[in-house]
PDB file of C-alpha atoms and ligand atoms in Angstrom:
ATOM      1  CA  MET A   1      61.241 -27.731 -34.300  1.00 91.00           C
ATOM      2  CA  LEU A   2      58.511 -29.284 -32.154  1.00 96.00           C
ATOM      3  CA  TYR A   3      56.120 -27.564 -29.762  1.00 97.00           C
ATOM      4  CA  SER A   4      54.118 -28.711 -26.756  1.00 96.00           C
ATOM      5  CA  VAL A   5      50.528 -27.422 -26.982  1.00 96.00           C
ATOM      6  CA  LYS A   6      48.305 -27.748 -23.919  1.00 95.00           C
ATOM      7  CA  MET A   7      44.692 -26.780 -23.343  1.00 95.00           C
ATOM      8  CA  ARG A   8      42.594 -26.876 -20.190  1.00 95.00           C
ATOM      9  CA  SER A   9      39.101 -25.500 -19.849  1.00 95.00           C
ATOM     10  CA  ALA A  10      36.668 -24.986 -17.002  1.00 94.00           C
ATOM     11  CA  GLN A  11      33.244 -23.584 -16.182  1.00 94.00           C
ATOM     12  CA  GLY A  12      32.692 -20.974 -13.461  1.00 94.00           C
ATOM     13  CA  GLY A  13      36.228 -19.560 -13.697  1.00 95.00           C
ATOM     14  CA  PRO A  14      39.739 -21.021 -13.786  1.00 95.00           C
ATOM     15  CA  HIS A  15      40.474 -24.404 -12.165  1.00 91.00           C
ATOM     16  CA  GLU A  16      42.615 -22.737  -9.490  1.00 90.00           C
ATOM     17  CA  LYS A  17      39.674 -20.537  -8.487  1.00 92.00           C
ATOM     18  CA  GLY A  18      37.247 -23.430  -8.133  1.00 90.00           C
ATOM     19  CA  GLY A  19      36.029 -23.688 -11.743  1.00 93.00           C
ATOM     20  CA  ARG A  20      34.564 -27.049 -12.794  1.00 91.00           C
ATOM     21  CA  HIS A  21      36.885 -28.949 -15.151  1.00 91.00           C
ATOM     22  CA  ILE A  22      35.387 -29.324 -18.634  1.00 91.00           C
ATOM     23  CA  SER A  23      38.161 -30.680 -20.842  1.00 90.00           C
ATOM     24  CA  GLY A  24      41.856 -30.743 -21.562  1.00 92.00           C
ATOM     25  CA  ALA A  25      44.195 -31.801 -24.335  1.00 94.00           C
ATOM     26  CA  GLU A  26      47.917 -32.122 -24.895  1.00 94.00           C
ATOM     27  CA  ARG A  27      49.885 -32.540 -28.116  1.00 95.00           C
ATOM     28  CA  ILE A  28      53.473 -32.328 -29.384  1.00 96.00           C
ATOM     29  CA  LEU A  29      53.468 -30.817 -32.859  1.00 95.00           C
ATOM     30  CA  SER A  30      55.502 -29.238 -35.602  1.00 95.00           C
ATOM     31  CA  GLU A  31      55.109 -25.479 -36.085  1.00 95.00           C
ATOM     32  CA  GLU A  32      52.796 -25.639 -39.110  1.00 95.00           C
ATOM     33  CA  LYS A  33      50.204 -27.700 -37.206  1.00 95.00           C
ATOM     34  CA  ILE A  34      49.935 -25.374 -34.172  1.00 96.00           C
ATOM     35  CA  GLU A  35      47.270 -23.021 -35.550  1.00 96.00           C
ATOM     36  CA  GLN A  36      44.797 -25.685 -36.677  1.00 96.00           C
ATOM     37  CA  THR A  37      45.328 -27.625 -33.433  1.00 95.00           C
ATOM     38  CA  ILE A  38      44.622 -24.588 -31.252  1.00 96.00           C
ATOM     39  CA  ILE A  39      41.386 -23.930 -33.159  1.00 96.00           C
ATOM     40  CA  ALA A  40      40.329 -27.579 -32.734  1.00 94.00           C
ATOM     41  CA  MET A  41      41.148 -27.417 -29.003  1.00 94.00           C
ATOM     42  CA  LEU A  42      39.104 -24.214 -28.583  1.00 93.00           C
ATOM     43  CA  ARG A  43      36.124 -25.846 -30.304  1.00 91.00           C
ATOM     44  CA  ARG A  44      36.482 -28.848 -28.070  1.00 87.00           C
ATOM     45  CA  ALA A  45      36.342 -26.624 -24.973  1.00 87.00           C
ATOM     46  CA  GLN A  46      33.276 -24.816 -26.324  1.00 88.00           C
ATOM     47  CA  GLU A  47      31.346 -27.846 -27.514  1.00 86.00           C
ATOM     48  CA  HIS A  48      32.178 -30.475 -24.901  1.00 83.00           C
ATOM     49  CA  GLN A  49      29.445 -32.865 -23.769  1.00 82.00           C
ATOM     50  CA  ARG A  50      30.219 -31.937 -20.151  1.00 84.00           C
ATOM     51  CA  GLY A  51      29.210 -28.310 -20.753  1.00 87.00           C
ATOM     52  CA  THR A  52      30.470 -25.035 -22.230  1.00 89.00           C
ATOM     53  CA  ALA A  53      33.727 -23.667 -20.857  1.00 92.00           C
ATOM     54  CA  ASP A  54      33.989 -20.023 -19.803  1.00 93.00           C
ATOM     55  CA  PHE A  55      37.715 -20.342 -19.042  1.00 96.00           C
ATOM     56  CA  VAL A  56      40.216 -21.711 -21.555  1.00 95.00           C
ATOM     57  CA  SER A  57      43.988 -21.779 -21.044  1.00 96.00           C
ATOM     58  CA  LEU A  58      46.272 -22.524 -23.984  1.00 96.00           C
ATOM     59  CA  LYS A  59      50.012 -22.975 -23.547  1.00 96.00           C
ATOM     60  CA  VAL A  60      52.544 -23.321 -26.348  1.00 97.00           C
ATOM     61  CA  GLU A  61      56.165 -24.149 -25.517  1.00 96.00           C
ATOM     62  CA  VAL A  62      59.090 -25.091 -27.685  1.00 97.00           C
ATOM     63  CA  VAL A  63      60.482 -28.603 -27.165  1.00 97.00           C
ATOM     64  CA  LYS A  64      64.232 -29.104 -27.396  1.00 95.00           C
ATOM     65  CA  PRO A  65      65.069 -32.275 -29.380  1.00 95.00           C
ATOM     66  CA  ALA A  66      67.553 -33.330 -26.690  1.00 96.00           C
ATOM     67  CA  ASP A  67      64.767 -33.349 -24.090  1.00 96.00           C
ATOM     68  CA  ILE A  68      62.602 -35.923 -25.910  1.00 97.00           C
ATOM     69  CA  PHE A  69      62.279 -39.514 -24.679  1.00 98.00           C
ATOM     70  CA  TYR A  70      61.017 -42.121 -27.153  1.00 97.00           C
ATOM     71  CA  ARG A  71      58.940 -44.956 -25.728  1.00 97.00           C
ATOM     72  CA  PRO A  72      57.028 -47.872 -27.349  1.00 96.00           C
ATOM     73  CA  LEU A  73      53.284 -47.970 -27.924  1.00 96.00           C
ATOM     74  CA  LEU A  74      51.556 -50.457 -25.610  1.00 96.00           C
ATOM     75  CA  PRO A  75      50.087 -53.492 -27.354  1.00 95.00           C
ATOM     76  CA  LEU A  76      46.301 -53.220 -27.531  1.00 94.00           C
ATOM     77  CA  SER A  77      43.702 -55.952 -26.953  1.00 94.00           C
ATOM     78  CA  SER A  78      40.073 -56.122 -25.807  1.00 94.00           C
ATOM     79  CA  CYS A  79      38.164 -57.764 -22.950  1.00 96.00           C
ATOM     80  CA  THR A  80      34.540 -58.798 -23.345  1.00 96.00           C
ATOM     81  CA  ALA A  81      31.828 -57.216 -21.195  1.00 97.00           C
ATOM     82  CA  GLY A  82      28.161 -56.524 -21.948  1.00 97.00           C
ATOM     83  CA  THR A  83      27.163 -54.678 -18.771  1.00 98.00           C
ATOM     84  CA  VAL A  84      28.720 -52.234 -16.308  1.00 98.00           C
ATOM     85  CA  GLU A  85      29.019 -55.031 -13.741  1.00 98.00           C
ATOM     86  CA  GLU A  86      30.835 -57.295 -16.201  1.00 98.00           C
ATOM     87  CA  GLY A  87      33.095 -54.404 -17.227  1.00 98.00           C
ATOM     88  CA  ARG A  88      34.085 -53.626 -13.662  1.00 98.00           C
ATOM     89  CA  ALA A  89      34.628 -57.317 -12.887  1.00 98.00           C
ATOM     90  CA  ALA A  90      36.907 -57.510 -15.958  1.00 98.00           C
ATOM     91  CA  ALA A  91      38.787 -54.401 -14.764  1.00 98.00           C
ATOM     92  CA  LEU A  92      39.296 -55.949 -11.322  1.00 98.00           C
ATOM     93  CA  ALA A  93      40.625 -59.168 -12.836  1.00 98.00           C
ATOM     94  CA  GLU A  94      42.971 -57.279 -15.191  1.00 98.00           C
ATOM     95  CA  LEU A  95      44.321 -55.106 -12.373  1.00 98.00           C
ATOM     96  CA  ILE A  96      45.003 -58.123 -10.167  1.00 98.00           C
ATOM     97  CA  LYS A  97      46.689 -59.931 -13.056  1.00 98.00           C
ATOM     98  CA  ALA A  98      48.903 -56.870 -13.583  1.00 98.00           C
ATOM     99  CA  GLY A  99      50.104 -56.965  -9.967  1.00 98.00           C
ATOM    100  CA  VAL A 100      47.642 -54.766  -8.048  1.00 98.00           C
ATOM    101  CA  SER A 101      46.293 -56.273  -4.804  1.00 98.00           C
ATOM    102  CA  ALA A 102      42.584 -57.186  -4.773  1.00 98.00           C
ATOM    103  CA  ALA A 103      41.978 -54.555  -2.069  1.00 98.00           C
ATOM    104  CA  ALA A 104      43.781 -51.810  -4.022  1.00 98.00           C
ATOM    105  CA  ALA A 105      41.984 -52.725  -7.277  1.00 98.00           C
ATOM    106  CA  ALA A 106      38.607 -52.487  -5.515  1.00 98.00           C
ATOM    107  CA  ALA A 107      39.692 -49.202  -3.903  1.00 98.00           C
ATOM    108  CA  GLY A 108      40.560 -47.804  -7.341  1.00 98.00           C
ATOM    109  CA  ILE A 109      37.104 -48.557  -8.729  1.00 98.00           C
ATOM    110  CA  ALA A 110      35.502 -47.160  -5.576  1.00 98.00           C
ATOM    111  CA  GLN A 111      37.585 -43.954  -5.850  1.00 97.00           C
ATOM    112  CA  ILE A 112      36.255 -43.253  -9.351  1.00 97.00           C
ATOM    113  CA  THR A 113      32.646 -44.235  -8.627  1.00 96.00           C
ATOM    114  CA  GLY A 114      32.804 -42.116  -5.458  1.00 96.00           C
ATOM    115  CA  LEU A 115      33.703 -38.895  -7.301  1.00 95.00           C
ATOM    116  CA  ARG A 116      31.009 -36.236  -7.233  1.00 91.00           C
ATOM    117  CA  ASP A 117      32.404 -34.724 -10.428  1.00 87.00           C
ATOM    118  CA  SER A 118      35.312 -35.539 -12.692  1.00 87.00           C
ATOM    119  CA  MET A 119      38.802 -34.417 -11.811  1.00 91.00           C
ATOM    120  CA  ARG A 120      41.275 -32.760 -14.140  1.00 90.00           C
ATOM    121  CA  GLY A 121      43.943 -35.368 -13.503  1.00 95.00           C
ATOM    122  CA  ALA A 122      44.528 -38.833 -12.083  1.00 98.00           C
ATOM    123  CA  MET A 123      44.713 -40.235  -8.554  1.00 98.00           C
ATOM    124  CA  LEU A 124      47.813 -42.189  -7.512  1.00 98.00           C
ATOM    125  CA  LEU A 125      47.025 -45.215  -5.334  1.00 98.00           C
ATOM    126  CA  ASP A 126      49.502 -47.524  -3.645  1.00 98.00           C
ATOM    127  CA  ALA A 127      49.161 -50.837  -5.536  1.00 98.00           C
ATOM    128  CA  VAL A 128      49.302 -52.854  -2.312  1.00 98.00           C
ATOM    129  CA  THR A 129      47.338 -50.855   0.246  1.00 98.00           C
ATOM    130  CA  GLY A 130      45.042 -48.940  -2.132  1.00 98.00           C
ATOM    131  CA  ARG A 131      45.771 -45.754  -0.208  1.00 98.00           C
ATOM    132  CA  ARG A 132      45.898 -42.478  -2.144  1.00 98.00           C
ATOM    133  CA  VAL A 133      49.500 -41.264  -2.255  1.00 98.00           C
ATOM    134  CA  ASP A 134      49.666 -38.171  -4.510  1.00 97.00           C
ATOM    135  CA  GLY A 135      48.259 -35.689  -1.999  1.00 95.00           C
ATOM    136  CA  LEU A 136      47.019 -33.511  -4.856  1.00 95.00           C
ATOM    137  CA  GLY A 137      43.340 -33.469  -3.952  1.00 92.00           C
ATOM    138  CA  ALA A 138      40.747 -32.607  -6.574  1.00 88.00           C
ATOM    139  CA  ARG A 139      43.368 -31.740  -9.193  1.00 90.00           C
ATOM    140  CA  GLY A 140      45.301 -35.001  -9.203  1.00 96.00           C
ATOM    141  CA  VAL A 141      48.225 -35.600 -11.560  1.00 97.00           C
ATOM    142  CA  ARG A 142      47.720 -34.369 -15.109  1.00 95.00           C
ATOM    143  CA  VAL A 143      49.876 -36.311 -17.572  1.00 97.00           C
ATOM    144  CA  SER A 144      51.187 -33.976 -20.207  1.00 96.00           C
ATOM    145  CA  LYS A 145      53.788 -33.432 -22.941  1.00 96.00           C
ATOM    146  CA  MET A 146      53.175 -36.608 -24.917  1.00 97.00           C
ATOM    147  CA  ASP A 147      52.082 -37.542 -28.426  1.00 97.00           C
ATOM    148  CA  CYS A 148      52.686 -40.233 -30.999  1.00 95.00           C
ATOM    149  CA  ASP A 149      55.889 -40.021 -33.007  1.00 94.00           C
ATOM    150  CA  ASN A 150      54.423 -41.031 -36.361  1.00 89.00           C
ATOM    151  CA  ALA A 151      50.772 -39.941 -36.693  1.00 88.00           C
ATOM    152  CA  GLY A 152      50.183 -41.709 -40.030  1.00 89.00           C
ATOM    153  CA  ARG A 153      51.508 -45.045 -38.802  1.00 90.00           C
ATOM    154  CA  TYR A 154      49.595 -44.674 -35.537  1.00 92.00           C
ATOM    155  CA  GLU A 155      46.245 -43.952 -37.256  1.00 91.00           C
ATOM    156  CA  ALA A 156      46.813 -46.922 -39.578  1.00 91.00           C
ATOM    157  CA  LYS A 157      47.447 -49.155 -36.590  1.00 90.00           C
ATOM    158  CA  LEU A 158      44.211 -48.055 -34.899  1.00 91.00           C
ATOM    159  CA  VAL A 159      42.195 -48.475 -38.106  1.00 91.00           C
ATOM    160  CA  GLU A 160      43.690 -51.965 -38.490  1.00 89.00           C
ATOM    161  CA  LYS A 161      42.230 -52.777 -35.052  1.00 87.00           C
ATOM    162  CA  GLY A 162      38.846 -51.239 -36.022  1.00 87.00           C
ATOM    163  CA  LEU A 163      39.261 -48.368 -33.569  1.00 87.00           C
ATOM    164  CA  LEU A 164      38.359 -44.823 -34.549  1.00 83.00           C
ATOM    165  CA  GLY A 165      37.952 -41.542 -32.688  1.00 83.00           C
ATOM    166  CA  ASP A 166      39.815 -39.177 -30.395  1.00 84.00           C
ATOM    167  CA  HIS A 167      39.167 -41.075 -27.168  1.00 89.00           C
ATOM    168  CA  VAL A 168      41.180 -44.160 -27.957  1.00 91.00           C
ATOM    169  CA  ARG A 169      43.755 -42.197 -29.962  1.00 91.00           C
ATOM    170  CA  GLU A 170      44.558 -40.015 -26.949  1.00 93.00           C
ATOM    171  CA  ALA A 171      44.118 -42.688 -24.285  1.00 96.00           C
ATOM    172  CA  LEU A 172      46.547 -45.147 -25.851  1.00 96.00           C
ATOM    173  CA  VAL A 173      49.296 -42.519 -26.085  1.00 97.00           C
ATOM    174  CA  LEU A 174      48.654 -41.423 -22.493  1.00 98.00           C
ATOM    175  CA  ALA A 175      48.598 -45.018 -21.215  1.00 98.00           C
ATOM    176  CA  SER A 176      51.849 -45.776 -23.089  1.00 98.00           C
ATOM    177  CA  LYS A 177      53.559 -42.814 -21.415  1.00 98.00           C
ATOM    178  CA  VAL A 178      52.184 -43.779 -17.983  1.00 98.00           C
ATOM    179  CA  ALA A 179      53.238 -47.435 -18.378  1.00 98.00           C
ATOM    180  CA  SER A 180      56.770 -46.290 -19.261  1.00 98.00           C
ATOM    181  CA  ALA A 181      57.195 -44.467 -15.938  1.00 98.00           C
ATOM    182  CA  ALA A 182      59.325 -46.057 -13.212  1.00 98.00           C
ATOM    183  CA  GLY A 183      57.114 -47.191 -10.315  1.00 98.00           C
ATOM    184  CA  ILE A 184      53.850 -47.728 -12.231  1.00 98.00           C
ATOM    185  CA  VAL A 185      52.092 -51.082 -11.794  1.00 98.00           C
ATOM    186  CA  ALA A 186      48.854 -50.408 -13.711  1.00 98.00           C
ATOM    187  CA  GLU A 187      46.307 -47.792 -14.773  1.00 98.00           C
ATOM    188  CA  LEU A 188      42.508 -47.839 -14.590  1.00 98.00           C
ATOM    189  CA  CYS A 189      40.411 -45.416 -16.659  1.00 98.00           C
ATOM    190  CA  TRP A 190      36.963 -44.651 -17.858  1.00 97.00           C
ATOM    191  CA  SER A 191      35.895 -41.504 -19.648  1.00 94.00           C
ATOM    192  CA  ASP A 192      33.983 -38.548 -18.271  1.00 91.00           C
ATOM    193  CA  ASP A 193      32.281 -38.049 -21.631  1.00 90.00           C
ATOM    194  CA  PRO A 194      28.619 -38.982 -20.964  1.00 91.00           C
ATOM    195  CA  GLU A 195      28.363 -40.600 -24.401  1.00 92.00           C
ATOM    196  CA  TYR A 196      31.513 -42.725 -24.131  1.00 93.00           C
ATOM    197  CA  VAL A 197      31.247 -45.718 -21.801  1.00 96.00           C
ATOM    198  CA  THR A 198      34.420 -47.605 -22.785  1.00 96.00           C
ATOM    199  CA  GLY A 199      37.351 -47.830 -20.383  1.00 97.00           C
ATOM    200  CA  TYR A 200      40.609 -49.729 -19.993  1.00 98.00           C
ATOM    201  CA  VAL A 201      43.221 -51.224 -17.725  1.00 98.00           C
ATOM    202  CA  ALA A 202      46.795 -50.700 -18.883  1.00 98.00           C
ATOM    203  CA  SER A 203      50.030 -52.087 -17.508  1.00 98.00           C
ATOM    204  CA  PRO A 204      53.654 -52.496 -18.573  1.00 98.00           C
ATOM    205  CA  LYS A 205      53.153 -56.296 -18.368  1.00 97.00           C
ATOM    206  CA  TYR A 206      49.920 -56.833 -20.317  1.00 98.00           C
ATOM    207  CA  GLY A 207      49.546 -53.655 -22.378  1.00 98.00           C
ATOM    208  CA  TYR A 208      46.302 -51.783 -23.015  1.00 97.00           C
ATOM    209  CA  ARG A 209      43.226 -53.911 -22.261  1.00 98.00           C
ATOM    210  CA  ARG A 210      40.146 -52.177 -23.629  1.00 97.00           C
ATOM    211  CA  ILE A 211      36.896 -52.755 -21.710  1.00 98.00           C
ATOM    212  CA  PRO A 212      33.744 -52.006 -23.756  1.00 97.00           C
ATOM    213  CA  ILE A 213      31.567 -50.768 -20.881  1.00 98.00           C
ATOM    214  CA  MET A 214      32.607 -49.316 -17.534  1.00 98.00           C
ATOM    215  CA  LYS A 215      29.713 -46.945 -16.712  1.00 97.00           C
ATOM    216  CA  GLU A 216      26.091 -46.236 -17.633  1.00 97.00           C
ATOM    217  CA  TYR A 217      25.462 -44.174 -20.786  1.00 96.00           C
ATOM    218  CA  GLY A 218      24.799 -40.521 -19.857  1.00 95.00           C
ATOM    219  CA  ASN A 219      26.994 -40.513 -16.740  1.00 94.00           C
ATOM    220  CA  PRO A 220      29.337 -37.450 -16.851  1.00 90.00           C
ATOM    221  CA  VAL A 221      31.754 -38.766 -14.232  1.00 92.00           C
ATOM    222  CA  GLY A 222      34.865 -40.712 -15.166  1.00 95.00           C
ATOM    223  CA  GLY A 223      38.401 -40.845 -13.883  1.00 97.00           C
ATOM    224  CA  ARG A 224      41.871 -42.291 -13.867  1.00 98.00           C
ATOM    225  CA  VAL A 225      43.817 -44.143 -11.205  1.00 98.00           C
ATOM    226  CA  PHE A 226      47.545 -44.920 -11.473  1.00 98.00           C
ATOM    227  CA  PHE A 227      48.613 -47.745  -9.168  1.00 99.00           C
ATOM    228  CA  THR A 228      52.151 -47.289  -7.883  1.00 98.00           C
ATOM    229  CA  GLU A 229      54.752 -49.593  -6.374  1.00 98.00           C
ATOM    230  CA  PRO A 230      55.029 -49.080  -2.600  1.00 98.00           C
ATOM    231  CA  GLU A 231      58.698 -48.142  -2.968  1.00 98.00           C
ATOM    232  CA  ALA A 232      58.182 -45.798  -5.946  1.00 98.00           C
ATOM    233  CA  ASP A 233      59.885 -42.393  -5.857  1.00 98.00           C
ATOM    234  CA  LEU A 234      56.647 -40.415  -6.111  1.00 98.00           C
ATOM    235  CA  GLN A 235      58.237 -37.020  -6.710  1.00 98.00           C
ATOM    236  CA  LYS A 236      60.242 -38.359  -9.644  1.00 98.00           C
ATOM    237  CA  LEU A 237      57.238 -40.271 -10.946  1.00 98.00           C
ATOM    238  CA  ILE A 238      54.958 -37.214 -10.855  1.00 98.00           C
ATOM    239  CA  ALA A 239      57.633 -35.031 -12.485  1.00 98.00           C
ATOM    240  CA  TYR A 240      58.002 -37.619 -15.290  1.00 98.00           C
ATOM    241  CA  LEU A 241      54.234 -37.805 -15.854  1.00 98.00           C
ATOM    242  CA  GLN A 242      53.711 -34.037 -15.852  1.00 97.00           C
ATOM    243  CA  ASP A 243      56.871 -32.628 -17.419  1.00 96.00           C
ATOM    244  CA  GLN A 244      58.902 -35.192 -19.359  1.00 98.00           C
ATOM    245  CA  VAL A 245      58.379 -34.897 -23.109  1.00 97.00           C
ATOM    246  CA  VAL A 246      57.631 -38.388 -24.444  1.00 98.00           C
ATOM    247  CA  LEU A 247      56.934 -39.422 -28.023  1.00 97.00           C
ATOM    248  CA  ILE A 248      55.338 -42.823 -28.464  1.00 97.00           C
ATOM    249  CA  ARG A 249      56.633 -44.986 -31.299  1.00 95.00           C
ATOM    250  CA  PRO A 250      53.900 -47.072 -32.950  1.00 91.00           C
ATOM    251  CA  GLU A 251      56.533 -49.209 -34.752  1.00 78.00           C
ATOM    252  CA  GLU A 252      57.545 -50.691 -31.434  1.00 56.00           C
ATOM    253  CA  GLY A 253      54.014 -51.438 -30.181  1.00 50.00           C
TER     254      GLY A 253
HETATM  255  P1  AMP B   1      38.826 -38.744 -20.605  1.00 96.25           P
HETATM  256  O1  AMP B   1      39.291 -40.126 -20.943  1.00 96.25           O
HETATM  257  O2  AMP B   1      39.534 -37.674 -21.343  1.00 96.25           O
HETATM  258  O3  AMP B   1      37.341 -38.626 -20.651  1.00 96.25           O
HETATM  259  O4  AMP B   1      39.250 -38.536 -19.103  1.00 96.25           O
HETATM  260  C1  AMP B   1      38.705 -39.291 -18.064  1.00 96.25           C
HETATM  261  C2  AMP B   1      39.301 -38.808 -16.770  1.00 96.25           C
HETATM  262  O5  AMP B   1      40.693 -39.094 -16.760  1.00 96.25           O
HETATM  263  C3  AMP B   1      39.203 -37.303 -16.547  1.00 96.25           C
HETATM  264  O6  AMP B   1      38.001 -36.997 -15.876  1.00 96.25           O
HETATM  265  C4  AMP B   1      40.393 -37.014 -15.694  1.00 96.25           C
HETATM  266  O7  AMP B   1      40.110 -37.265 -14.325  1.00 96.25           O
HETATM  267  C5  AMP B   1      41.398 -38.045 -16.158  1.00 96.25           C
HETATM  268  N1  AMP B   1      42.322 -37.484 -17.166  1.00 96.25           N
HETATM  269  C6  AMP B   1      42.038 -37.024 -18.406  1.00 96.25           C
HETATM  270  N2  AMP B   1      43.135 -36.597 -19.039  1.00 96.25           N
HETATM  271  C7  AMP B   1      44.155 -36.810 -18.171  1.00 96.25           C
HETATM  272  C8  AMP B   1      45.552 -36.556 -18.222  1.00 96.25           C
HETATM  273  N3  AMP B   1      46.138 -35.993 -19.285  1.00 96.25           N
HETATM  274  N4  AMP B   1      46.287 -36.904 -17.143  1.00 96.25           N
HETATM  275  C9  AMP B   1      45.723 -37.457 -16.060  1.00 96.25           C
HETATM  276  N5  AMP B   1      44.415 -37.705 -15.948  1.00 96.25           N
HETATM  277  C10 AMP B   1      43.629 -37.384 -16.984  1.00 96.25           C
END
């Protein structure tokens, strides 16, 4: 039997009472891994670079095998960039290549750089107009209920590419789920971890394009933007991102 394990943590009270988001995590695991994962998630909330959480929510739910979708891992490749400016120029170019309009791509970057503090979730922007379409304010859309299907094979694949650490491990699974959703054109992301400056653009067409630098070292603000087709069914799309259990198959990436 598999379980969905979710953690969200905040400072100054729960998110819904105005607490500042510190960190979150989502996994799909077998029963024997739940305990160790919950302890690791608690530590993460307590020792996060963004600050110490005083609110931590942990949710464990059983996953019915019939409810699981299996989707392929996105292929991974890297762009070159030595400065923040070069990184953002690379992100713009990748977004446009993936089908986002130049105006919407620029709006996506401006939305993240304009944040006063990091959000818990992602903003949905129309890929043509660049207008925000989720209507979910400071919370945004939190993608959940995903993991890789074969952890050993997945780790080996990342090591093969010379990539280590939780950031890329989690981001590639998330981006693969997002890219598998109907109505998604592309995703833009950079981390809110002050010590992690790498970001990416992901799309169903060109896969996960890692960008070595997207912000200055020490900056605690990051974010995610999902660019959507103008005719996308947003309610269905958001339900898929938040609630559909998806396991990502590294064999197919
Ligand atoms: P991270 O890559 O974990 O540092 O996250 C960077 C930003 O992406 C966060 O500040 C959130 O705004 C957003 N984010 C993180 N996790 C998720 C998620 N599961 N779903 C949607 N957005 C997320």
